[in-house]
């Protein structure tokens, strides 16, 4: 699989790069960013943590705003930052709303036309992109973790819960915890998956935990002043699901923090150390 290097720059003795490729699964060009830590040299393979971003984001938001590279360099973690959806599909309404279409792929495989042809972010993130990364970067595919923010927190939790042996560590910042029960998720799931809500459970962390908890510890930070907390994120539902199902978790409510990347950059070191405990 071919890869285009759009830019590469030195960063904490490692390399921060932006790349694109032609995705068979998403039916067009996709962008992503990778941070290679200094330990990834002379043939040495390093563990990788994938960060899934939230609504309106591209591969650039976390890469430029989270300040994760310094600690990733210290811990020897490769970071993979995918885009949040296919782009330029030409579907009606694709660019009209911030919470549907471009920038809002919700990390699922759409089953409803027209989205089903290209909005296949679940398969892209779990199959095509890791294979491409393994071909072009010195990654140890047996040591992978996943984390994310908001819509990307939902993606990280669901992808871990559906693939606990591949994504061995998991964490999230302000995740959409129960997409079947909040306006962002219900709008996206109706459009992408259709009206049958029983089919939504496959992409709902609370339902997945109740069905089959994982052996990992789910680590979550949430800002207490997050404007999306009660209507969209609903961490109380995830905490209840974890408690009922016996899922190991740590949930931290952070006083005074909001939903922004200032919140993320404050706690990103804790998240990377959480992943390193399992992966290194
Ligand atoms: N209506 C807002 C919503 C956009 C927003 O807040 N996006 C968040 C993720 S929200 C959940 O997935 C984000 O990460 N934005 C990018 C950033 O760099 O802050 C709006 O359109 O502004």
PDB file of C-alpha atoms and ligand atoms in Angstrom:
ATOM      1  CA  UNK A   1       0.000   0.000   0.000  1.00  0.00           C
ATOM      2  CA  UNK A   2       1.431   3.362  -1.046  1.00  0.00           C
ATOM      3  CA  UNK A   3       1.887   6.254   1.349  1.00  0.00           C
ATOM      4  CA  UNK A   4       2.430   9.952   0.607  1.00  0.00           C
ATOM      5  CA  UNK A   5       4.569  11.934   3.043  1.00  0.00           C
ATOM      6  CA  UNK A   6       3.059  15.411   3.307  1.00  0.00           C
ATOM      7  CA  UNK A   7       5.494  16.683   5.961  1.00  0.00           C
ATOM      8  CA  UNK A   8       7.959  15.356   8.524  1.00  0.00           C
ATOM      9  CA  UNK A   9       9.624  17.311  11.303  1.00  0.00           C
ATOM     10  CA  UNK A  10      11.979  16.612  14.191  1.00  0.00           C
ATOM     11  CA  UNK A  11      10.191  16.629  17.543  1.00  0.00           C
ATOM     12  CA  UNK A  12      11.699  15.611  20.916  1.00  0.00           C
ATOM     13  CA  UNK A  13      14.400  13.613  19.080  1.00  0.00           C
ATOM     14  CA  UNK A  14      11.675  11.698  17.215  1.00  0.00           C
ATOM     15  CA  UNK A  15       9.695  12.517  14.082  1.00  0.00           C
ATOM     16  CA  UNK A  16       6.265  14.101  13.703  1.00  0.00           C
ATOM     17  CA  UNK A  17       4.795  13.377  10.286  1.00  0.00           C
ATOM     18  CA  UNK A  18       1.621  13.989   8.305  1.00  0.00           C
ATOM     19  CA  UNK A  19       0.675  11.451   5.643  1.00  0.00           C
ATOM     20  CA  UNK A  20      -2.044  10.510   3.173  1.00  0.00           C
ATOM     21  CA  UNK A  21      -2.976   7.386   1.260  1.00  0.00           C
ATOM     22  CA  UNK A  22      -5.662   5.977  -0.986  1.00  0.00           C
ATOM     23  CA  UNK A  23      -8.011   3.993   1.250  1.00  0.00           C
ATOM     24  CA  UNK A  24      -9.752   0.980  -0.268  1.00  0.00           C
ATOM     25  CA  UNK A  25     -12.157   0.756   2.679  1.00  0.00           C
ATOM     26  CA  UNK A  26     -13.143   4.443   2.697  1.00  0.00           C
ATOM     27  CA  UNK A  27     -13.037   4.700  -1.095  1.00  0.00           C
ATOM     28  CA  UNK A  28     -10.729   7.685  -1.389  1.00  0.00           C
ATOM     29  CA  UNK A  29      -7.843   9.674   0.047  1.00  0.00           C
ATOM     30  CA  UNK A  30      -7.431   9.606   3.841  1.00  0.00           C
ATOM     31  CA  UNK A  31      -5.047  11.629   6.008  1.00  0.00           C
ATOM     32  CA  UNK A  32      -3.357  10.717   9.249  1.00  0.00           C
ATOM     33  CA  UNK A  33      -0.471  11.790  11.477  1.00  0.00           C
ATOM     34  CA  UNK A  34       2.155   9.665  13.214  1.00  0.00           C
ATOM     35  CA  UNK A  35       4.627  10.542  15.942  1.00  0.00           C
ATOM     36  CA  UNK A  36       7.647   8.224  15.943  1.00  0.00           C
ATOM     37  CA  UNK A  37       9.550   8.382  19.242  1.00  0.00           C
ATOM     38  CA  UNK A  38      13.356   8.300  19.297  1.00  0.00           C
ATOM     39  CA  UNK A  39      13.319   4.617  20.311  1.00  0.00           C
ATOM     40  CA  UNK A  40      11.900   3.780  16.841  1.00  0.00           C
ATOM     41  CA  UNK A  41      15.210   3.530  15.024  1.00  0.00           C
ATOM     42  CA  UNK A  42      17.706   0.948  13.780  1.00  0.00           C
ATOM     43  CA  UNK A  43      14.939  -1.596  13.233  1.00  0.00           C
ATOM     44  CA  UNK A  44      13.531  -1.420  16.780  1.00  0.00           C
ATOM     45  CA  UNK A  45       9.766  -1.828  16.942  1.00  0.00           C
ATOM     46  CA  UNK A  46       7.802   0.216  19.474  1.00  0.00           C
ATOM     47  CA  UNK A  47       4.263   0.027  20.901  1.00  0.00           C
ATOM     48  CA  UNK A  48       1.621   2.266  19.370  1.00  0.00           C
ATOM     49  CA  UNK A  49      -1.307   4.185  20.832  1.00  0.00           C
ATOM     50  CA  UNK A  50      -4.037   5.428  18.476  1.00  0.00           C
ATOM     51  CA  UNK A  51      -5.800   8.696  19.364  1.00  0.00           C
ATOM     52  CA  UNK A  52      -9.301   9.198  17.964  1.00  0.00           C
ATOM     53  CA  UNK A  53     -10.403  12.834  17.802  1.00  0.00           C
ATOM     54  CA  UNK A  54     -13.809  14.381  18.239  1.00  0.00           C
ATOM     55  CA  UNK A  55     -16.374  16.159  16.100  1.00  0.00           C
ATOM     56  CA  UNK A  56     -14.998  18.753  13.659  1.00  0.00           C
ATOM     57  CA  UNK A  57     -11.428  17.500  14.071  1.00  0.00           C
ATOM     58  CA  UNK A  58      -8.852  16.302  11.594  1.00  0.00           C
ATOM     59  CA  UNK A  59      -5.597  14.467  12.225  1.00  0.00           C
ATOM     60  CA  UNK A  60      -4.095  17.814  13.148  1.00  0.00           C
ATOM     61  CA  UNK A  61      -6.020  18.842  16.303  1.00  0.00           C
ATOM     62  CA  UNK A  62      -4.515  16.413  18.803  1.00  0.00           C
ATOM     63  CA  UNK A  63      -1.141  16.430  17.046  1.00  0.00           C
ATOM     64  CA  UNK A  64      -0.756  20.203  17.346  1.00  0.00           C
ATOM     65  CA  UNK A  65      -2.723  21.012  20.509  1.00  0.00           C
ATOM     66  CA  UNK A  66      -2.355  18.162  23.023  1.00  0.00           C
ATOM     67  CA  UNK A  67       1.390  18.383  23.662  1.00  0.00           C
ATOM     68  CA  UNK A  68       1.669  14.591  23.767  1.00  0.00           C
ATOM     69  CA  UNK A  69       4.986  14.171  21.941  1.00  0.00           C
ATOM     70  CA  UNK A  70       7.322  14.973  24.882  1.00  0.00           C
ATOM     71  CA  UNK A  71       5.962  12.170  27.049  1.00  0.00           C
ATOM     72  CA  UNK A  72       5.523   9.790  24.096  1.00  0.00           C
ATOM     73  CA  UNK A  73       9.235  10.328  23.383  1.00  0.00           C
ATOM     74  CA  UNK A  74      10.134   9.581  26.994  1.00  0.00           C
ATOM     75  CA  UNK A  75       7.990   6.433  27.095  1.00  0.00           C
ATOM     76  CA  UNK A  76       8.873   5.172  23.614  1.00  0.00           C
ATOM     77  CA  UNK A  77       5.283   5.208  22.368  1.00  0.00           C
ATOM     78  CA  UNK A  78       4.357   5.727  18.739  1.00  0.00           C
ATOM     79  CA  UNK A  79       1.229   7.869  18.327  1.00  0.00           C
ATOM     80  CA  UNK A  80      -1.237   7.445  15.471  1.00  0.00           C
ATOM     81  CA  UNK A  81      -3.762  10.228  14.814  1.00  0.00           C
ATOM     82  CA  UNK A  82      -6.288   9.374  12.061  1.00  0.00           C
ATOM     83  CA  UNK A  83      -8.762  11.809  10.495  1.00  0.00           C
ATOM     84  CA  UNK A  84     -12.331  11.603  11.822  1.00  0.00           C
ATOM     85  CA  UNK A  85     -14.178  10.752   8.573  1.00  0.00           C
ATOM     86  CA  UNK A  86     -13.849  10.408   4.826  1.00  0.00           C
ATOM     87  CA  UNK A  87     -13.952  13.780   3.036  1.00  0.00           C
ATOM     88  CA  UNK A  88     -15.325  15.103  -0.233  1.00  0.00           C
ATOM     89  CA  UNK A  89     -17.699  12.232  -0.927  1.00  0.00           C
ATOM     90  CA  UNK A  90     -20.254  14.501  -2.573  1.00  0.00           C
ATOM     91  CA  UNK A  91     -23.171  13.186  -0.501  1.00  0.00           C
ATOM     92  CA  UNK A  92     -26.121  15.560   0.041  1.00  0.00           C
ATOM     93  CA  UNK A  93     -25.685  17.414   3.338  1.00  0.00           C
ATOM     94  CA  UNK A  94     -22.219  15.956   3.915  1.00  0.00           C
ATOM     95  CA  UNK A  95     -20.760  19.337   4.963  1.00  0.00           C
ATOM     96  CA  UNK A  96     -23.897  20.957   6.394  1.00  0.00           C
ATOM     97  CA  UNK A  97     -23.747  19.901  10.082  1.00  0.00           C
ATOM     98  CA  UNK A  98     -20.780  19.669  12.445  1.00  0.00           C
ATOM     99  CA  UNK A  99     -22.212  16.457  13.972  1.00  0.00           C
ATOM    100  CA  UNK A 100     -22.950  14.442  10.808  1.00  0.00           C
ATOM    101  CA  UNK A 101     -20.884  13.749   7.719  1.00  0.00           C
ATOM    102  CA  UNK A 102     -17.443  15.334   7.350  1.00  0.00           C
ATOM    103  CA  UNK A 103     -15.592  15.331  10.658  1.00  0.00           C
ATOM    104  CA  UNK A 104     -18.241  13.132  12.271  1.00  0.00           C
ATOM    105  CA  UNK A 105     -17.613   9.548  11.183  1.00  0.00           C
ATOM    106  CA  UNK A 106     -18.391   8.137  14.653  1.00  0.00           C
ATOM    107  CA  UNK A 107     -15.924   5.252  14.149  1.00  0.00           C
ATOM    108  CA  UNK A 108     -18.575   2.873  12.791  1.00  0.00           C
ATOM    109  CA  UNK A 109     -19.324   1.097   9.512  1.00  0.00           C
ATOM    110  CA  UNK A 110     -22.419   2.776   8.073  1.00  0.00           C
ATOM    111  CA  UNK A 111     -25.093   0.482   6.672  1.00  0.00           C
ATOM    112  CA  UNK A 112     -27.386   3.167   5.231  1.00  0.00           C
ATOM    113  CA  UNK A 113     -27.048   4.770   1.807  1.00  0.00           C
ATOM    114  CA  UNK A 114     -25.334   6.936   0.795  1.00  0.00           C
ATOM    115  CA  UNK A 115     -23.005   6.774   3.808  1.00  0.00           C
ATOM    116  CA  UNK A 116     -22.438   2.996   3.620  1.00  0.00           C
ATOM    117  CA  UNK A 117     -20.265   3.301   0.522  1.00  0.00           C
ATOM    118  CA  UNK A 118     -17.478   5.253   2.241  1.00  0.00           C
ATOM    119  CA  UNK A 119     -18.260   5.930   5.917  1.00  0.00           C
ATOM    120  CA  UNK A 120     -16.553   2.779   7.170  1.00  0.00           C
ATOM    121  CA  UNK A 121     -14.334   4.229   9.893  1.00  0.00           C
ATOM    122  CA  UNK A 122     -14.562   1.160  12.152  1.00  0.00           C
ATOM    123  CA  UNK A 123     -13.032  -1.126   9.532  1.00  0.00           C
ATOM    124  CA  UNK A 124     -10.622   1.593   8.464  1.00  0.00           C
ATOM    125  CA  UNK A 125      -9.288   2.200  11.978  1.00  0.00           C
ATOM    126  CA  UNK A 126      -9.161  -1.458  13.047  1.00  0.00           C
ATOM    127  CA  UNK A 127      -7.989  -3.094   9.785  1.00  0.00           C
ATOM    128  CA  UNK A 128      -6.716  -0.998   6.911  1.00  0.00           C
ATOM    129  CA  UNK A 129      -4.852   1.719   8.776  1.00  0.00           C
ATOM    130  CA  UNK A 130      -2.968  -0.590  11.198  1.00  0.00           C
ATOM    131  CA  UNK A 131      -1.882  -2.756   8.240  1.00  0.00           C
ATOM    132  CA  UNK A 132      -0.602   0.319   6.418  1.00  0.00           C
ATOM    133  CA  UNK A 133       1.219   1.516   9.539  1.00  0.00           C
ATOM    134  CA  UNK A 134       2.832  -1.897  10.077  1.00  0.00           C
ATOM    135  CA  UNK A 135       4.097  -1.810   6.492  1.00  0.00           C
ATOM    136  CA  UNK A 136       5.654   1.651   6.706  1.00  0.00           C
ATOM    137  CA  UNK A 137       6.549   2.286  10.370  1.00  0.00           C
ATOM    138  CA  UNK A 138       8.498   0.326  13.038  1.00  0.00           C
ATOM    139  CA  UNK A 139       5.497  -0.649  15.129  1.00  0.00           C
ATOM    140  CA  UNK A 140       5.003  -3.706  17.332  1.00  0.00           C
ATOM    141  CA  UNK A 141       1.419  -4.600  16.369  1.00  0.00           C
ATOM    142  CA  UNK A 142       1.141  -6.871  19.404  1.00  0.00           C
ATOM    143  CA  UNK A 143       1.412  -3.862  21.720  1.00  0.00           C
ATOM    144  CA  UNK A 144      -1.370  -1.421  20.831  1.00  0.00           C
ATOM    145  CA  UNK A 145      -3.578   0.858  22.875  1.00  0.00           C
ATOM    146  CA  UNK A 146      -6.320   3.319  21.976  1.00  0.00           C
ATOM    147  CA  UNK A 147      -7.644   6.559  23.425  1.00  0.00           C
ATOM    148  CA  UNK A 148      -9.750   9.476  22.287  1.00  0.00           C
ATOM    149  CA  UNK A 149     -11.789  12.568  23.011  1.00  0.00           C
ATOM    150  CA  UNK A 150     -15.563  13.051  22.971  1.00  0.00           C
ATOM    151  CA  UNK A 151     -16.793  11.299  19.765  1.00  0.00           C
ATOM    152  CA  UNK A 152     -13.288   9.825  19.673  1.00  0.00           C
ATOM    153  CA  UNK A 153     -13.632   8.674  23.279  1.00  0.00           C
ATOM    154  CA  UNK A 154     -16.713   6.747  22.172  1.00  0.00           C
ATOM    155  CA  UNK A 155     -14.616   5.329  19.311  1.00  0.00           C
ATOM    156  CA  UNK A 156     -11.765   4.307  21.605  1.00  0.00           C
ATOM    157  CA  UNK A 157     -14.030   2.620  24.151  1.00  0.00           C
ATOM    158  CA  UNK A 158     -16.063   0.698  21.578  1.00  0.00           C
ATOM    159  CA  UNK A 159     -13.038  -0.360  19.538  1.00  0.00           C
ATOM    160  CA  UNK A 160     -11.263  -1.599  22.669  1.00  0.00           C
ATOM    161  CA  UNK A 161     -14.351  -3.459  23.903  1.00  0.00           C
ATOM    162  CA  UNK A 162     -14.813  -5.148  20.513  1.00  0.00           C
ATOM    163  CA  UNK A 163     -11.097  -5.960  20.144  1.00  0.00           C
ATOM    164  CA  UNK A 164      -9.656  -6.273  23.682  1.00  0.00           C
ATOM    165  CA  UNK A 165      -6.824  -8.574  22.577  1.00  0.00           C
ATOM    166  CA  UNK A 166      -5.580  -6.082  19.968  1.00  0.00           C
ATOM    167  CA  UNK A 167      -6.114  -2.771  21.775  1.00  0.00           C
ATOM    168  CA  UNK A 168      -4.819  -3.879  25.147  1.00  0.00           C
ATOM    169  CA  UNK A 169      -5.003  -0.493  26.896  1.00  0.00           C
ATOM    170  CA  UNK A 170      -7.755   2.116  26.693  1.00  0.00           C
ATOM    171  CA  UNK A 171      -8.549   5.585  27.993  1.00  0.00           C
ATOM    172  CA  UNK A 172     -10.721   8.559  27.110  1.00  0.00           C
ATOM    173  CA  UNK A 173     -11.155  12.286  27.645  1.00  0.00           C
ATOM    174  CA  UNK A 174     -14.797  13.322  28.020  1.00  0.00           C
ATOM    175  CA  UNK A 175     -16.148  10.437  25.936  1.00  0.00           C
ATOM    176  CA  UNK A 176     -19.632  10.211  24.458  1.00  0.00           C
ATOM    177  CA  UNK A 177     -20.454   7.320  26.779  1.00  0.00           C
ATOM    178  CA  UNK A 178     -23.886   6.247  25.578  1.00  0.00           C
ATOM    179  CA  UNK A 179     -24.408   7.393  21.972  1.00  0.00           C
ATOM    180  CA  UNK A 180     -27.771   5.605  21.755  1.00  0.00           C
ATOM    181  CA  UNK A 181     -29.034   7.920  24.520  1.00  0.00           C
ATOM    182  CA  UNK A 182     -27.734  11.371  23.494  1.00  0.00           C
ATOM    183  CA  UNK A 183     -28.612  13.755  20.636  1.00  0.00           C
ATOM    184  CA  UNK A 184     -25.220  13.566  18.845  1.00  0.00           C
ATOM    185  CA  UNK A 185     -25.262   9.773  18.844  1.00  0.00           C
ATOM    186  CA  UNK A 186     -28.943   9.323  18.013  1.00  0.00           C
ATOM    187  CA  UNK A 187     -28.682  11.664  15.024  1.00  0.00           C
ATOM    188  CA  UNK A 188     -25.544   9.953  13.694  1.00  0.00           C
ATOM    189  CA  UNK A 189     -26.692   6.388  14.382  1.00  0.00           C
ATOM    190  CA  UNK A 190     -30.077   6.995  12.714  1.00  0.00           C
ATOM    191  CA  UNK A 191     -28.378   8.330   9.589  1.00  0.00           C
ATOM    192  CA  UNK A 192     -25.547   5.801   9.456  1.00  0.00           C
ATOM    193  CA  UNK A 193     -27.143   2.653  10.941  1.00  0.00           C
ATOM    194  CA  UNK A 194     -30.893   3.140  10.415  1.00  0.00           C
ATOM    195  CA  UNK A 195     -33.907   3.172  12.701  1.00  0.00           C
ATOM    196  CA  UNK A 196     -33.478  -0.264  14.332  1.00  0.00           C
ATOM    197  CA  UNK A 197     -31.930   0.692  17.673  1.00  0.00           C
ATOM    198  CA  UNK A 198     -31.001  -2.892  18.539  1.00  0.00           C
ATOM    199  CA  UNK A 199     -28.328  -2.585  15.827  1.00  0.00           C
ATOM    200  CA  UNK A 200     -26.874   0.470  17.570  1.00  0.00           C
ATOM    201  CA  UNK A 201     -25.765  -1.617  20.554  1.00  0.00           C
ATOM    202  CA  UNK A 202     -22.719  -2.821  18.623  1.00  0.00           C
ATOM    203  CA  UNK A 203     -21.359   0.731  18.799  1.00  0.00           C
ATOM    204  CA  UNK A 204     -22.502   1.749  22.283  1.00  0.00           C
ATOM    205  CA  UNK A 205     -19.936   1.409  25.093  1.00  0.00           C
ATOM    206  CA  UNK A 206     -22.548   0.963  27.804  1.00  0.00           C
ATOM    207  CA  UNK A 207     -24.274  -1.850  25.906  1.00  0.00           C
ATOM    208  CA  UNK A 208     -20.934  -3.470  25.025  1.00  0.00           C
ATOM    209  CA  UNK A 209     -19.693  -3.387  28.637  1.00  0.00           C
ATOM    210  CA  UNK A 210     -22.926  -4.937  29.869  1.00  0.00           C
ATOM    211  CA  UNK A 211     -22.595  -7.635  27.183  1.00  0.00           C
ATOM    212  CA  UNK A 212     -18.897  -8.422  27.733  1.00  0.00           C
ATOM    213  CA  UNK A 213     -16.607  -6.407  30.042  1.00  0.00           C
ATOM    214  CA  UNK A 214     -12.911  -6.412  29.168  1.00  0.00           C
ATOM    215  CA  UNK A 215      -9.966  -7.337  31.399  1.00  0.00           C
ATOM    216  CA  UNK A 216      -8.359  -3.905  30.940  1.00  0.00           C
ATOM    217  CA  UNK A 217      -8.792  -0.905  33.209  1.00  0.00           C
ATOM    218  CA  UNK A 218     -10.842   1.814  31.473  1.00  0.00           C
ATOM    219  CA  UNK A 219      -9.317   5.176  32.439  1.00  0.00           C
ATOM    220  CA  UNK A 220     -11.443   8.313  31.929  1.00  0.00           C
ATOM    221  CA  UNK A 221     -10.976  12.014  32.651  1.00  0.00           C
ATOM    222  CA  UNK A 222     -13.994  14.324  32.484  1.00  0.00           C
ATOM    223  CA  UNK A 223     -14.146  18.088  33.036  1.00  0.00           C
ATOM    224  CA  UNK A 224     -16.798  19.135  35.538  1.00  0.00           C
ATOM    225  CA  UNK A 225     -17.457  22.383  33.610  1.00  0.00           C
ATOM    226  CA  UNK A 226     -17.764  20.645  30.238  1.00  0.00           C
ATOM    227  CA  UNK A 227     -20.791  22.204  28.480  1.00  0.00           C
ATOM    228  CA  UNK A 228     -21.634  18.850  26.853  1.00  0.00           C
ATOM    229  CA  UNK A 229     -21.506  16.825  30.087  1.00  0.00           C
ATOM    230  CA  UNK A 230     -25.132  16.186  30.936  1.00  0.00           C
ATOM    231  CA  UNK A 231     -26.782  16.275  27.504  1.00  0.00           C
ATOM    232  CA  UNK A 232     -24.234  14.507  25.294  1.00  0.00           C
ATOM    233  CA  UNK A 233     -21.564  12.705  27.335  1.00  0.00           C
ATOM    234  CA  UNK A 234     -23.469  11.065  30.214  1.00  0.00           C
ATOM    235  CA  UNK A 235     -20.572   9.413  32.068  1.00  0.00           C
ATOM    236  CA  UNK A 236     -22.970   8.368  34.855  1.00  0.00           C
ATOM    237  CA  UNK A 237     -24.395   5.765  32.459  1.00  0.00           C
ATOM    238  CA  UNK A 238     -20.929   4.356  31.777  1.00  0.00           C
ATOM    239  CA  UNK A 239     -20.032   4.262  35.458  1.00  0.00           C
ATOM    240  CA  UNK A 240     -23.268   2.370  36.169  1.00  0.00           C
ATOM    241  CA  UNK A 241     -22.577  -0.095  33.333  1.00  0.00           C
ATOM    242  CA  UNK A 242     -19.025  -0.692  34.637  1.00  0.00           C
ATOM    243  CA  UNK A 243     -20.251  -1.223  38.194  1.00  0.00           C
ATOM    244  CA  UNK A 244     -23.049  -3.567  37.117  1.00  0.00           C
ATOM    245  CA  UNK A 245     -20.844  -5.628  34.792  1.00  0.00           C
ATOM    246  CA  UNK A 246     -17.739  -5.726  36.980  1.00  0.00           C
ATOM    247  CA  UNK A 247     -15.658  -3.737  34.478  1.00  0.00           C
ATOM    248  CA  UNK A 248     -12.437  -2.403  36.048  1.00  0.00           C
ATOM    249  CA  UNK A 249     -12.393   1.398  35.596  1.00  0.00           C
ATOM    250  CA  UNK A 250     -11.064   4.677  36.976  1.00  0.00           C
ATOM    251  CA  UNK A 251     -13.215   7.759  36.422  1.00  0.00           C
ATOM    252  CA  UNK A 252     -11.829  11.174  37.404  1.00  0.00           C
ATOM    253  CA  UNK A 253     -14.113  14.207  37.480  1.00  0.00           C
ATOM    254  CA  UNK A 254     -11.755  17.172  37.101  1.00  0.00           C
ATOM    255  CA  UNK A 255     -13.134  20.338  38.772  1.00  0.00           C
ATOM    256  CA  UNK A 256     -13.191  23.524  36.650  1.00  0.00           C
ATOM    257  CA  UNK A 257     -12.082  21.894  33.370  1.00  0.00           C
ATOM    258  CA  UNK A 258     -14.123  22.154  30.174  1.00  0.00           C
ATOM    259  CA  UNK A 259     -14.207  20.139  26.911  1.00  0.00           C
ATOM    260  CA  UNK A 260     -11.251  21.795  25.211  1.00  0.00           C
ATOM    261  CA  UNK A 261      -7.727  20.791  24.284  1.00  0.00           C
ATOM    262  CA  UNK A 262      -6.520  22.803  27.312  1.00  0.00           C
ATOM    263  CA  UNK A 263      -8.215  20.091  29.382  1.00  0.00           C
ATOM    264  CA  UNK A 264      -6.650  17.377  27.238  1.00  0.00           C
ATOM    265  CA  UNK A 265      -3.122  18.821  27.381  1.00  0.00           C
ATOM    266  CA  UNK A 266      -3.384  19.055  31.172  1.00  0.00           C
ATOM    267  CA  UNK A 267      -3.991  15.330  31.607  1.00  0.00           C
ATOM    268  CA  UNK A 268      -2.483  13.747  28.500  1.00  0.00           C
ATOM    269  CA  UNK A 269       0.653  12.701  30.390  1.00  0.00           C
ATOM    270  CA  UNK A 270      -1.435  10.617  32.814  1.00  0.00           C
ATOM    271  CA  UNK A 271      -3.122   8.902  29.872  1.00  0.00           C
ATOM    272  CA  UNK A 272       0.141   8.074  28.121  1.00  0.00           C
ATOM    273  CA  UNK A 273       1.591   6.673  31.357  1.00  0.00           C
ATOM    274  CA  UNK A 274      -1.583   4.589  31.785  1.00  0.00           C
ATOM    275  CA  UNK A 275      -1.018   3.067  28.323  1.00  0.00           C
ATOM    276  CA  UNK A 276       2.713   2.591  28.888  1.00  0.00           C
ATOM    277  CA  UNK A 277       2.017   0.539  32.023  1.00  0.00           C
ATOM    278  CA  UNK A 278       0.399  -2.128  29.827  1.00  0.00           C
ATOM    279  CA  UNK A 279       2.379  -1.714  26.622  1.00  0.00           C
ATOM    280  CA  UNK A 280       5.990  -1.172  27.672  1.00  0.00           C
TER     281      UNK A 280
HETATM  282  N1  LIG B   1     -20.443  23.054  18.057  1.00  0.00           N
HETATM  283  C1  LIG B   1     -19.078  22.993  18.386  1.00  0.00           C
HETATM  284  C2  LIG B   1     -18.673  21.561  18.606  1.00  0.00           C
HETATM  285  C3  LIG B   1     -17.308  21.230  18.165  1.00  0.00           C
HETATM  286  C4  LIG B   1     -16.424  20.720  19.287  1.00  0.00           C
HETATM  287  O1  LIG B   1     -16.496  21.139  20.429  1.00  0.00           O
HETATM  288  N2  LIG B   1     -15.567  19.795  18.909  1.00  0.00           N
HETATM  289  C5  LIG B   1     -14.685  19.201  19.879  1.00  0.00           C
HETATM  290  C6  LIG B   1     -15.041  17.752  19.980  1.00  0.00           C
HETATM  291  S1  LIG B   1     -16.735  17.586  20.462  1.00  0.00           S
HETATM  292  C7  LIG B   1     -17.065  15.912  20.442  1.00  0.00           C
HETATM  293  O2  LIG B   1     -16.730  15.112  19.673  1.00  0.00           O
HETATM  294  C8  LIG B   1     -13.259  19.404  19.432  1.00  0.00           C
HETATM  295  O3  LIG B   1     -12.389  18.633  19.762  1.00  0.00           O
HETATM  296  N3  LIG B   1     -13.021  20.492  18.673  1.00  0.00           N
HETATM  297  C9  LIG B   1     -11.726  20.759  18.081  1.00  0.00           C
HETATM  298  C10 LIG B   1     -10.791  21.595  18.890  1.00  0.00           C
HETATM  299  O4  LIG B   1      -9.631  21.746  18.440  1.00  0.00           O
HETATM  300  O5  LIG B   1     -11.151  22.098  19.971  1.00  0.00           O
HETATM  301  C11 LIG B   1     -18.298  23.715  17.336  1.00  0.00           C
HETATM  302  O6  LIG B   1     -18.556  23.518  16.129  1.00  0.00           O
HETATM  303  O7  LIG B   1     -17.427  24.500  17.701  1.00  0.00           O
END
